[in-house]
Amino acid sequence: MSQLAFLGLGSMGGAIARNLAAGGFSVRAWNRSAEKLADYPELNRSDSPADACRGASIAISMLSDDVAVNAVTFGPDGVLEGLESGAIHIGMSTVSVACTTRLV
């Protein structure tokens, strides 16, 4: 089964990541508040978004706002540094049209 990266373990993101793991996916998770990862022992802990994305065929992000999405995607140790060519990034954050356009 495919390895997934999940970035953002808030109330919705955590529930989705947990359900993916229960469905048999190997989920590598990262959260800005690293201590939150302790609430999800079924997920594989990652130290950065790039680390979570390495080897993943799909990365899913569910973050709080434009600033968080831009930092996690384009910043140092971000999604773009770890996600391989041909992999898919599914952005499930509530962000502006400008932020969404930049992600495309």
Short mmCIF file of C-alpha atoms in Angstrom, two decimals:
data_model
loop_
_atom_site.label_atom_id
_atom_site.label_comp_id
_atom_site.label_asym_id
_atom_site.label_seq_id
_atom_site.Cartn_x
_atom_site.Cartn_y
_atom_site.Cartn_z
CA MET A 1 0.00 0.00 0.00
CA SER A 2 1.15 3.55 -0.72
CA GLN A 3 2.96 5.69 1.80
CA LEU A 4 1.23 8.97 2.58
CA ALA A 5 2.44 12.16 4.20
CA PHE A 6 -0.03 14.08 6.37
CA LEU A 7 0.79 17.61 7.49
CA GLY A 8 -1.41 19.21 10.13
CA LEU A 9 -3.05 17.23 12.91
CA GLY A 10 -5.75 19.60 14.09
CA SER A 11 -9.19 18.23 14.91
CA MET A 12 -10.05 17.49 11.29
CA GLY A 13 -6.56 16.61 10.04
CA GLY A 14 -5.87 14.29 12.96
CA ALA A 15 -9.11 12.40 12.41
CA ILE A 16 -8.43 12.00 8.68
CA ALA A 17 -4.84 10.84 9.25
CA ARG A 18 -6.03 8.34 11.89
CA ASN A 19 -8.66 6.95 9.50
CA LEU A 20 -6.10 6.58 6.71
CA ALA A 21 -3.81 4.62 9.03
CA ALA A 22 -6.76 2.44 10.13
CA GLY A 23 -7.46 1.81 6.45
CA GLY A 24 -4.03 0.27 6.00
CA PHE A 25 -2.01 3.21 4.70
CA SER A 26 1.44 3.93 6.07
CA VAL A 27 1.10 7.56 7.21
CA ARG A 28 4.10 9.75 7.99
CA ALA A 29 2.80 12.73 9.94
CA TRP A 30 4.15 16.14 10.84
CA ASN A 31 2.57 18.89 12.92
CA ARG A 32 3.84 22.36 13.81
CA SER A 33 3.30 21.50 17.49
CA ALA A 34 5.40 18.34 17.64
CA GLU A 35 3.96 17.23 20.99
CA LYS A 36 0.60 16.69 19.24
CA LEU A 37 2.13 13.67 17.46
CA ALA A 38 2.08 11.78 20.77
CA ASP A 39 -1.74 11.67 20.46
CA TYR A 40 -1.38 9.55 17.31
CA PRO A 41 0.76 6.48 18.02
CA GLU A 42 -0.56 4.80 14.86
CA LEU A 43 1.17 7.43 12.71
CA ASN A 44 4.87 7.52 11.88
CA ARG A 45 6.40 10.70 13.29
CA SER A 46 8.36 13.06 11.03
CA ASP A 47 10.56 15.93 12.13
CA SER A 48 9.77 18.20 9.16
CA PRO A 49 7.36 18.46 6.24
CA ALA A 50 10.18 17.40 3.89
CA ASP A 51 10.90 14.35 6.02
CA ALA A 52 7.22 13.36 6.00
CA CYS A 53 7.08 13.70 2.21
CA ARG A 54 10.20 11.68 1.36
CA GLY A 55 9.07 8.49 -0.33
CA ALA A 56 5.39 9.44 -0.20
CA SER A 57 3.28 9.15 -3.33
CA ILE A 58 0.70 11.53 -1.86
CA ALA A 59 1.09 14.39 0.62
CA ILE A 60 -2.01 15.85 2.27
CA SER A 61 -1.86 19.15 4.10
CA MET A 62 -4.56 20.57 6.35
CA LEU A 63 -3.19 23.78 7.79
CA SER A 64 -4.67 26.88 9.39
CA ASP A 65 -4.06 29.69 6.91
CA ASP A 66 -2.07 31.13 3.98
CA VAL A 67 1.00 31.85 6.11
CA ALA A 68 1.16 28.27 7.38
CA VAL A 69 0.59 26.77 3.92
CA ASN A 70 3.29 28.92 2.33
CA ALA A 71 5.81 28.19 5.09
CA VAL A 72 5.15 24.43 5.11
CA THR A 73 5.11 24.11 1.32
CA PHE A 74 7.79 26.52 0.13
CA GLY A 75 9.93 27.08 3.24
CA PRO A 76 13.13 25.37 4.34
CA ASP A 77 12.52 21.65 4.93
CA GLY A 78 9.13 22.13 3.26
CA VAL A 79 6.97 19.91 1.11
CA LEU A 80 8.77 20.86 -2.10
CA GLU A 81 12.11 19.73 -0.66
CA GLY A 82 10.82 16.25 0.16
CA LEU A 83 8.13 15.41 -2.37
CA GLU A 84 9.44 13.51 -5.38
CA SER A 85 8.58 14.33 -8.97
CA GLY A 86 5.23 12.81 -9.93
CA ALA A 87 3.91 12.73 -6.36
CA ILE A 88 0.65 14.50 -5.55
CA HIS A 89 0.08 17.25 -2.96
CA ILE A 90 -3.53 17.52 -1.83
CA GLY A 91 -4.13 20.84 -0.09
CA MET A 92 -7.16 20.73 2.21
CA SER A 93 -6.50 23.99 4.03
CA THR A 94 -8.87 26.94 3.97
CA VAL A 95 -6.79 29.52 2.13
CA SER A 96 -7.12 32.46 -0.24
CA VAL A 97 -7.41 32.20 -4.00
CA ALA A 98 -3.94 33.78 -4.30
CA CYS A 99 -2.41 31.06 -2.10
CA THR A 100 -4.20 28.33 -4.04
CA THR A 101 -2.98 29.78 -7.34
CA ARG A 102 0.60 29.78 -6.08
CA LEU A 103 0.27 26.08 -5.17
CA VAL A 104 -0.78 25.16 -8.71
#
